[in-house]
Amino acid sequence: MALLSRTSSIRVRASCPAGGGKQRMGVESLEAAIQRTGNAVGLLRNSTVRPMTFPVTPEFTNWRSEQQAWRTSCALLDQSHHMTDLYVSGPDAIRLLSDFGVNSFAGFTPGKAKQYVAVNADGHFIGDAILFHLDENELDVVGHPTVLNWLQYNAEVGGYDVTLERDENSYDRPSGPPKVYRYEMQGPAAKALLENLTGEAVPDVKFFNMTDFTIAGRRVRALRHGMAGQPGFELFGPWAEGEEVLAAILEVGAEFDLVRVGAKAYSTANLESGWIPTAVPAIFGPEMKAYREWLGSNSLGSLGGSMDSDDITDYYVTPYDIGYGRTVKFDHDFLGRAALERLAAAPAARRKVTLVWKPEDVAAAIRSLYQTGTPAKYLELPKARYAFFQVDKVLRDSKLVGLSLDVGYIVNEQDFVSLATVDSDVAEPGTEVTVLWGEEPNSGKPAVERHRQIEIRATVAPAPYVQEIRDSYRKS
């Protein structure tokens, strides 16, 4: 992956996989790679970049029991290693984030967090991340690199008075540990465990607000979070203190049936909550050529699935398509505002849904591995996506009616599901559709074996799929 460029206002701890394609000699830019291959879709479809990054223990026990823990007791998830942090500080920190984010920043003070969403000038989605307001003019953007790259680029070229410090995930970091540890505790026993651990009552903290705990004599910052409709917190602090904090959690956690969750189970949590982790970023128009020249050729990751258009814009989505409509606020000027105002005034074209795959069709796909002839594309459990951007066709009466964007198995519901955006006229729960699974022709990605496409029937359901989560999100 390419290294980012450095300017007087940029401070980096480690090499970055995103930018600097134009500024650093010997690194091919994304734009150059597209020109060399002739097509953005072809470049991404045959990319050798890994599908996902979860450089933590795959399973501590087994992924089935670990999935169940966030519903039945308390799950402990290690978030220290798989996301990238972009620390933004300085007088223009909020202005930078506001200029490129659809979110409102009214009342966004230290001690709060939000799901940050960025779009292009046409209102199409670029990416999202969790934004922490740590202190006055000090913020941390945490997530996949897609939106972090976009913010870093605009900070560099836009003349903002900010300092950036970037800490890559533990797969891409050349050496050394992360800057901070992050442990997420979720489940019905989380509150009682924390009270026993800290010796104090857990304060009544609103969703996506922060508080402080003292654990093992250390100050621990905590974001009020929620998963599976249960209360929980994301705990974080300096990396050097992480082992002490973890040891204290594990010692007390034994009394509360605490279960450590590995990468396999953790990667499926979004299927219950309805969060779509990746969508193809809308950065391929002529107005963004300079940005693509700044990005490295391997900065985005791979594209997979049955969607086969050669036009990359057919893979774009808007915030309204994937459930971020209530995040969009027109109380400030931002890139893409005019386009989103037009979209907001029109009937919704697509809506985010959960697709519940027919068990007999899933079983048939798996059974094909044991039959003569070319099998269906392998359905890995619990997460079946095999590209960073998983985009499968959703069909009704052989007509394209949407895109399936993530897929896997939920033990707690005993269902194989995918998260999708579909045309509004087929978005009602109970509607029958079909997901086209597999690629034709098979691409050159390392995760793609010789296979044939199959149609898998599915039923439309709400997103989030789990009733308790829908109820808790309405209250937040």
Coordinates of C-alpha atoms in Angstrom, one line a residue:
M1 CA 0.0 0.0 0.0
A2 CA 1.1 3.5 -0.8
L3 CA 2.5 6.0 1.7
L4 CA 0.9 9.3 2.5
S5 CA 2.5 12.6 1.6
R6 CA 3.9 14.8 4.3
T7 CA 3.5 18.5 4.7
S8 CA 4.4 20.9 7.5
S9 CA 0.9 20.5 9.0
I10 CA 0.9 16.7 8.9
R11 CA 2.4 14.5 11.6
V12 CA 2.4 10.8 11.2
R13 CA 3.4 7.9 13.5
A14 CA 3.6 5.3 10.7
S15 CA 3.4 4.8 7.0
C16 CA -0.1 4.9 5.7
P17 CA -1.8 2.8 3.0
A18 CA -3.7 5.6 1.5
G19 CA -2.2 8.7 0.0
G20 CA 0.9 10.0 -1.5
G21 CA 0.7 8.1 -4.8
K22 CA 1.6 11.3 -6.7
Q23 CA 4.0 12.8 -4.2
R24 CA 6.1 9.7 -3.4
M25 CA 8.3 8.3 -6.2
G26 CA 7.9 4.7 -7.0
V27 CA 4.3 4.4 -5.8
E28 CA 1.7 4.0 -8.5
S29 CA -1.4 6.2 -8.0
L30 CA -4.9 5.0 -8.2
E31 CA -5.5 7.2 -11.2
A32 CA -2.4 5.8 -13.0
A33 CA -3.6 2.2 -12.2
I34 CA -7.0 2.9 -13.7
Q35 CA -5.5 4.4 -16.8
R36 CA -3.2 1.4 -17.1
T37 CA -6.0 -1.2 -16.8
G38 CA -8.6 0.9 -18.6
N39 CA -11.4 0.5 -16.2
A40 CA -12.0 1.2 -12.4
V41 CA -14.3 -1.8 -12.1
G42 CA -11.8 -4.2 -13.7
L43 CA -9.0 -2.9 -11.5
L44 CA -10.9 -3.4 -8.2
R45 CA -12.5 -6.7 -9.3
N46 CA -9.1 -8.3 -9.8
S47 CA -7.4 -6.6 -6.9
T48 CA -5.3 -8.8 -4.6
V49 CA -5.9 -6.6 -1.6
R50 CA -7.3 -8.7 1.3
P51 CA -11.1 -8.7 1.8
M52 CA -11.1 -7.6 5.4
T53 CA -8.7 -6.7 8.2
F54 CA -9.2 -8.4 11.6
P55 CA -5.7 -9.0 13.0
V56 CA -6.9 -10.4 16.3
T57 CA -7.5 -13.9 17.5
P58 CA -10.1 -15.6 15.2
E59 CA -11.8 -17.5 18.0
F60 CA -11.2 -17.7 21.8
T61 CA -13.8 -20.5 22.2
N62 CA -16.0 -20.8 19.1
W63 CA -17.7 -18.2 17.0
R64 CA -21.1 -19.5 17.8
S65 CA -20.9 -19.2 21.5
E66 CA -19.1 -15.9 21.1
Q67 CA -21.9 -14.5 19.0
Q68 CA -24.4 -15.6 21.7
A69 CA -22.6 -13.8 24.5
W70 CA -23.6 -10.3 23.5
R71 CA -27.2 -11.4 23.9
T72 CA -27.0 -13.7 27.0
S73 CA -24.1 -12.4 29.3
C74 CA -21.3 -10.0 28.4
A75 CA -19.0 -10.1 25.3
L76 CA -15.6 -8.5 25.3
L77 CA -14.4 -7.5 21.9
D78 CA -10.9 -6.2 21.2
Q79 CA -11.1 -3.2 18.8
S80 CA -7.5 -2.2 19.2
H81 CA -6.1 -3.6 15.9
H82 CA -8.5 -3.6 12.9
M83 CA -9.4 0.1 12.5
T84 CA -7.3 3.2 11.5
D85 CA -7.3 6.3 13.6
L86 CA -6.9 9.8 12.2
Y87 CA -6.4 12.4 15.0
V88 CA -7.4 15.9 13.9
S89 CA -6.4 18.8 16.1
G90 CA -6.0 22.6 15.7
P91 CA -8.2 25.7 15.2
D92 CA -9.8 24.4 11.9
A93 CA -10.5 20.8 13.1
I94 CA -14.2 21.2 13.3
R95 CA -14.4 23.3 10.2
L96 CA -12.6 20.6 8.2
L97 CA -15.0 17.9 9.4
S98 CA -18.0 20.1 9.0
D99 CA -17.1 21.0 5.4
F100 CA -17.0 17.4 4.3
G101 CA -19.5 15.8 6.6
V102 CA -23.3 15.6 6.3
N103 CA -23.6 15.6 10.1
S104 CA -24.7 18.5 12.2
F105 CA -22.0 19.9 14.5
A106 CA -24.4 22.0 16.6
G107 CA -23.8 21.1 20.2
F108 CA -21.0 18.7 19.3
T109 CA -18.8 19.2 22.3
P110 CA -16.0 17.3 23.9
G111 CA -17.3 14.0 25.4
K112 CA -19.5 13.2 22.4
A113 CA -19.2 11.0 19.4
K114 CA -21.2 10.4 16.2
Q115 CA -21.3 8.3 13.0
Y116 CA -19.5 10.6 10.6
V117 CA -20.6 10.4 6.9
A118 CA -19.0 12.0 3.9
V119 CA -20.4 12.3 0.3
N120 CA -19.2 13.7 -3.0
A121 CA -20.6 16.8 -4.7
D122 CA -23.4 14.7 -6.3
G123 CA -24.5 13.4 -2.9
H124 CA -23.1 9.9 -3.4
F125 CA -21.5 8.1 -0.4
I126 CA -17.7 8.2 0.1
G127 CA -17.5 6.6 3.5
D128 CA -18.3 6.7 7.2
A129 CA -16.4 6.4 10.5
I130 CA -16.9 7.0 14.2
L131 CA -15.9 10.5 15.2
F132 CA -14.8 11.1 18.8
H133 CA -14.7 14.7 20.2
L134 CA -11.9 14.1 22.7
D135 CA -11.1 17.7 23.8
E136 CA -11.4 21.2 22.6
N137 CA -10.2 21.1 18.9
E138 CA -9.0 17.5 19.3
L139 CA -10.9 14.8 17.5
D140 CA -10.3 11.2 16.5
V141 CA -11.8 9.7 13.3
V142 CA -11.9 5.9 13.6
G143 CA -12.8 3.5 10.9
H144 CA -11.8 1.9 7.6
P145 CA -9.3 4.2 5.7
T146 CA -11.8 5.3 3.0
V147 CA -13.2 8.4 4.7
L148 CA -10.0 9.1 6.6
N149 CA -8.1 9.3 3.3
W150 CA -10.6 11.8 2.0
L151 CA -10.3 14.0 5.1
Q152 CA -6.5 13.8 5.0
Y153 CA -6.3 14.8 1.4
N154 CA -8.6 17.8 1.9
A155 CA -6.7 18.9 4.9
E156 CA -3.5 18.8 2.9
V157 CA -4.8 20.7 -0.2
G158 CA -7.4 22.9 1.5
G159 CA -5.2 25.1 3.6
Y160 CA -6.8 24.1 6.9
D161 CA -5.0 25.0 10.1
V162 CA -4.9 21.5 11.5
T163 CA -2.4 18.9 12.6
L164 CA -3.1 15.3 11.6
E165 CA -1.7 12.2 13.3
R166 CA -2.5 8.9 11.6
D167 CA -2.2 5.5 13.3
E168 CA -2.8 2.6 10.9
N169 CA -4.4 -0.7 11.9
S170 CA -2.1 -3.4 13.1
Y171 CA -2.0 -5.1 9.7
D172 CA -0.6 -2.1 7.9
R173 CA 1.4 -0.5 10.7
P174 CA 5.1 -1.2 9.9
S175 CA 6.1 -1.6 13.5
G176 CA 5.1 -1.0 17.1
P177 CA 1.8 -1.2 18.9
P178 CA -1.3 1.0 18.4
K179 CA -1.5 4.3 20.1
V180 CA -4.5 3.3 22.1
Y181 CA -6.3 0.1 23.2
R182 CA -10.0 -0.3 22.6
Y183 CA -12.1 -2.9 24.4
E184 CA -15.9 -3.1 23.8
M185 CA -18.1 -4.7 26.5
Q186 CA -21.6 -5.5 25.4
G187 CA -24.5 -7.5 26.8
P188 CA -27.0 -7.7 29.6
A189 CA -24.3 -8.3 32.2
A190 CA -22.1 -5.4 31.1
K191 CA -23.4 -2.8 33.5
A192 CA -23.2 -5.0 36.6
L193 CA -19.7 -6.1 35.6
L194 CA -18.5 -2.5 35.2
E195 CA -20.0 -1.5 38.6
N196 CA -18.2 -4.4 40.2
L197 CA -15.0 -3.5 38.4
T198 CA -15.0 0.2 39.2
G199 CA -16.7 0.0 42.6
E200 CA -19.1 2.7 41.5
A201 CA -22.5 3.0 39.9
V202 CA -22.4 3.3 36.1
P203 CA -23.6 6.8 35.3
D204 CA -26.6 7.3 33.1
V205 CA -24.8 8.2 29.9
K206 CA -26.7 8.9 26.7
F207 CA -26.0 6.8 23.6
F208 CA -22.7 7.9 21.8
N209 CA -21.7 10.1 24.8
M210 CA -18.5 9.5 26.8
T211 CA -17.6 9.2 30.5
D212 CA -14.6 8.2 32.5
F213 CA -14.0 5.1 34.7
T214 CA -11.1 4.1 36.9
I215 CA -10.0 0.6 36.2
A216 CA -6.8 -0.9 37.7
G217 CA -6.0 2.6 39.0
R218 CA -6.0 3.9 35.4
R219 CA -8.2 6.5 33.8
V220 CA -10.3 4.8 31.2
R221 CA -12.4 6.8 28.7
A222 CA -15.7 5.1 27.8
L223 CA -18.1 5.6 24.9
R224 CA -21.7 4.6 25.6
H225 CA -22.4 2.2 22.9
G226 CA -24.9 -0.5 22.1
M227 CA -25.1 -3.8 20.2
A228 CA -27.9 -6.4 20.0
G229 CA -30.1 -4.0 21.9
Q230 CA -28.1 -4.3 25.0
P231 CA -26.2 -1.6 27.0
G232 CA -22.4 -1.5 26.7
F233 CA -19.3 0.7 26.5
E234 CA -16.3 1.0 24.4
L235 CA -13.3 1.5 26.7
F236 CA -10.1 3.1 25.5
G237 CA -6.9 4.6 26.8
P238 CA -3.1 4.7 26.2
W239 CA -1.7 1.4 24.8
A240 CA 0.8 1.0 27.6
E241 CA -2.0 0.7 30.1
G242 CA -4.1 -1.7 28.1
E243 CA -2.8 -5.0 29.6
E244 CA -3.5 -3.9 33.1
V245 CA -7.0 -2.8 32.2
L246 CA -7.6 -6.0 30.4
A247 CA -6.4 -8.2 33.2
A248 CA -8.7 -6.4 35.6
I249 CA -11.7 -6.9 33.3
L250 CA -11.0 -10.6 32.9
E251 CA -10.5 -11.2 36.6
V252 CA -13.9 -9.6 37.5
G253 CA -15.5 -10.8 34.3
A254 CA -15.2 -14.5 35.4
E255 CA -18.1 -13.8 37.9
F256 CA -20.3 -12.5 35.1
D257 CA -19.8 -15.1 32.4
L258 CA -17.6 -12.7 30.4
V259 CA -16.8 -14.2 26.9
R260 CA -13.9 -12.9 24.8
V261 CA -15.0 -12.5 21.2
G262 CA -12.6 -13.2 18.4
A263 CA -12.5 -11.8 14.8
K264 CA -14.9 -14.3 13.3
A265 CA -17.8 -13.5 15.6
Y266 CA -17.0 -9.8 15.8
S267 CA -17.1 -9.5 12.0
T268 CA -20.8 -10.5 12.1
A269 CA -22.0 -8.1 14.7
N270 CA -23.0 -5.5 12.0
L271 CA -25.5 -8.0 10.5
E272 CA -27.6 -7.8 13.6
S273 CA -27.2 -4.0 14.0
G274 CA -27.8 -3.3 10.3
W275 CA -24.6 -1.3 9.7
I276 CA -23.2 -1.7 6.2
P277 CA -19.4 -1.7 6.7
T278 CA -18.3 -0.8 3.2
A279 CA -19.7 0.6 0.0
V280 CA -17.9 1.5 -3.1
P281 CA -16.7 5.1 -2.6
A282 CA -18.0 7.7 -5.1
I283 CA -14.6 9.1 -6.1
F284 CA -14.3 8.2 -9.8
G285 CA -15.7 11.3 -11.5
P286 CA -13.5 13.7 -13.4
E287 CA -13.7 16.3 -10.6
M288 CA -11.8 13.9 -8.3
K289 CA -8.9 13.1 -10.6
A290 CA -6.5 15.0 -8.3
Y291 CA -7.6 12.9 -5.4
R292 CA -7.1 9.7 -7.3
E293 CA -3.6 10.9 -8.2
W294 CA -3.0 11.4 -4.5
L295 CA -4.3 7.9 -3.5
G296 CA -2.1 4.8 -3.9
S297 CA -3.3 2.2 -6.4
N298 CA -4.0 -0.4 -3.6
S299 CA -5.8 2.1 -1.3
L300 CA -9.3 1.0 -1.8
G301 CA -9.4 -2.8 -1.7
S302 CA -11.1 -5.4 -3.8
L303 CA -14.6 -5.5 -5.4
G304 CA -16.5 -8.7 -5.6
G305 CA -19.9 -10.2 -6.2
S306 CA -22.4 -10.8 -9.0
M307 CA -22.9 -7.1 -9.9
D308 CA -21.2 -6.9 -13.3
S309 CA -21.6 -3.4 -14.7
D310 CA -18.5 -1.9 -16.2
D311 CA -19.7 1.5 -15.1
I312 CA -18.4 2.1 -11.6
T313 CA -21.2 4.7 -10.9
D314 CA -23.7 1.8 -10.9
Y315 CA -22.1 0.7 -7.6
Y316 CA -22.6 4.0 -5.9
V317 CA -25.1 4.6 -3.1
T318 CA -26.4 7.6 -1.3
P319 CA -26.7 8.1 2.5
Y320 CA -30.5 7.6 2.1
D321 CA -30.0 4.2 0.3
I322 CA -28.1 2.8 3.3
G323 CA -29.9 4.2 6.2
Y324 CA -28.1 7.4 7.0
G325 CA -31.0 9.7 6.1
R326 CA -31.5 11.0 9.7
T327 CA -27.8 11.7 9.9
V328 CA -28.0 14.3 7.1
K329 CA -28.5 17.8 8.5
F330 CA -28.9 20.9 6.4
D331 CA -27.8 23.3 9.2
H332 CA -24.4 23.9 7.6
D333 CA -22.7 24.1 4.3
F334 CA -20.9 20.9 3.2
L335 CA -19.8 19.2 0.0
G336 CA -22.8 17.6 -1.6
R337 CA -25.5 19.6 0.4
A338 CA -27.4 20.8 -2.7
A339 CA -27.6 17.3 -4.2
L340 CA -28.8 15.8 -0.9
E341 CA -31.4 18.5 -0.5
R342 CA -32.8 17.4 -3.9
L343 CA -32.8 13.8 -2.8
A344 CA -34.4 14.5 0.5
A345 CA -37.3 16.3 -1.2
A346 CA -38.0 13.4 -3.6
P347 CA -39.6 10.0 -2.8
A348 CA -36.9 7.5 -1.6
A349 CA -35.5 5.6 -4.5
R350 CA -34.0 2.8 -2.4
R351 CA -34.1 1.7 1.3
K352 CA -31.8 -0.4 3.5
V353 CA -33.2 -3.8 4.4
T354 CA -32.1 -7.2 5.7
L355 CA -32.5 -10.1 3.3
V356 CA -33.1 -13.4 5.0
W357 CA -31.8 -16.2 2.7
K358 CA -33.9 -19.3 2.2
P359 CA -32.3 -22.1 4.2
E360 CA -32.9 -24.7 1.5
D361 CA -31.1 -22.6 -1.1
V362 CA -28.2 -21.9 1.3
A363 CA -28.0 -25.6 1.9
A364 CA -28.1 -26.3 -1.8
A365 CA -25.1 -24.0 -2.3
I366 CA -23.1 -25.8 0.4
R367 CA -24.2 -29.2 -0.9
S368 CA -22.8 -28.3 -4.4
L369 CA -19.3 -28.7 -2.9
Y370 CA -20.0 -32.4 -2.6
Q371 CA -21.5 -33.0 -6.0
T372 CA -20.0 -33.6 -9.4
G373 CA -19.4 -30.6 -11.5
T374 CA -18.5 -27.0 -10.8
P375 CA -19.8 -25.9 -7.3
A376 CA -21.3 -22.7 -6.2
K377 CA -19.1 -20.0 -4.7
Y378 CA -18.1 -21.1 -1.3
L379 CA -20.2 -19.8 1.5
E380 CA -17.8 -19.2 4.4
L381 CA -19.2 -19.1 7.9
P382 CA -19.9 -17.0 9.7
K383 CA -19.0 -14.2 7.3
A384 CA -19.3 -15.0 3.6
R385 CA -18.1 -11.8 2.0
Y386 CA -15.0 -12.4 -0.1
A387 CA -14.1 -8.9 -1.1
F388 CA -13.7 -5.6 0.7
F389 CA -16.6 -4.2 -1.4
Q390 CA -19.1 -7.1 -1.7
V391 CA -21.8 -6.1 -4.3
D392 CA -24.3 -8.8 -5.3
K393 CA -27.3 -8.3 -7.5
V394 CA -30.8 -8.4 -5.9
L395 CA -33.4 -9.5 -8.5
R396 CA -37.1 -9.8 -8.8
D397 CA -38.6 -11.4 -11.8
S398 CA -35.1 -11.3 -13.3
K399 CA -35.0 -7.5 -13.0
L400 CA -32.3 -5.7 -10.9
V401 CA -34.0 -4.2 -7.9
G402 CA -31.1 -3.6 -5.5
L403 CA -27.6 -4.4 -4.2
S404 CA -26.6 -6.9 -1.5
L405 CA -23.6 -5.4 0.3
D406 CA -22.7 -7.7 3.2
V407 CA -23.5 -11.3 4.0
G408 CA -23.2 -13.9 6.8
Y409 CA -24.8 -16.1 9.5
I410 CA -26.4 -14.9 12.7
V411 CA -26.4 -17.6 15.4
N412 CA -28.8 -15.7 17.6
E413 CA -31.5 -15.8 14.9
Q414 CA -30.3 -19.0 13.2
D415 CA -30.5 -17.1 9.9
F416 CA -28.2 -16.5 6.9
V417 CA -28.7 -12.9 6.0
S418 CA -27.4 -10.1 3.9
L419 CA -27.7 -6.3 4.2
A420 CA -28.9 -4.7 1.1
T421 CA -30.4 -1.5 -0.5
V422 CA -33.4 -2.2 -2.7
D423 CA -35.9 -0.3 -4.7
S424 CA -38.6 1.2 -2.4
D425 CA -41.4 -0.8 -4.1
V426 CA -39.8 -4.1 -3.0
A427 CA -38.6 -2.9 0.4
E428 CA -41.6 -4.0 2.5
P429 CA -41.0 -6.9 4.9
G430 CA -42.2 -10.2 3.5
T431 CA -41.4 -9.4 -0.2
E432 CA -39.7 -12.2 -2.0
V433 CA -36.5 -11.5 -4.0
T434 CA -33.5 -13.4 -5.3
V435 CA -29.8 -12.8 -4.6
L436 CA -27.4 -13.8 -7.4
W437 CA -24.5 -15.4 -5.7
G438 CA -21.1 -15.8 -7.3
E439 CA -19.2 -14.1 -10.2
E440 CA -19.4 -14.6 -14.0
P441 CA -16.8 -14.7 -15.2
N442 CA -14.7 -15.6 -12.1
S443 CA -12.4 -12.8 -11.2
G444 CA -8.7 -13.0 -10.3
K445 CA -9.0 -12.2 -6.6
P446 CA -7.1 -14.7 -4.4
A447 CA -10.4 -15.5 -2.5
V448 CA -12.2 -16.5 -5.6
E449 CA -12.1 -20.2 -6.7
R450 CA -13.6 -21.7 -9.8
H451 CA -17.3 -21.6 -9.3
R452 CA -20.7 -21.1 -10.9
Q453 CA -23.4 -18.5 -10.2
I454 CA -26.5 -19.6 -8.4
E455 CA -29.7 -17.8 -7.4
I456 CA -30.7 -17.8 -3.8
R457 CA -34.2 -16.8 -2.8
A458 CA -34.5 -14.3 0.1
T459 CA -37.2 -12.6 2.0
V460 CA -37.1 -8.8 2.8
A461 CA -36.9 -8.0 6.5
P462 CA -36.2 -4.8 8.4
A463 CA -32.7 -3.4 9.1
P464 CA -31.7 -3.7 11.9
Y465 CA -33.1 -7.3 11.8
V466 CA -33.3 -7.7 15.5
Q467 CA -36.3 -6.2 17.2
E468 CA -34.4 -5.2 20.4
I469 CA -31.9 -3.3 18.3
R470 CA -34.6 -1.4 16.4
D471 CA -36.2 -0.5 19.7
S472 CA -33.0 0.7 21.3
Y473 CA -32.0 2.8 18.2
R474 CA -35.4 4.5 18.3
K475 CA -34.6 5.6 21.9
S476 CA -31.1 6.8 21.2

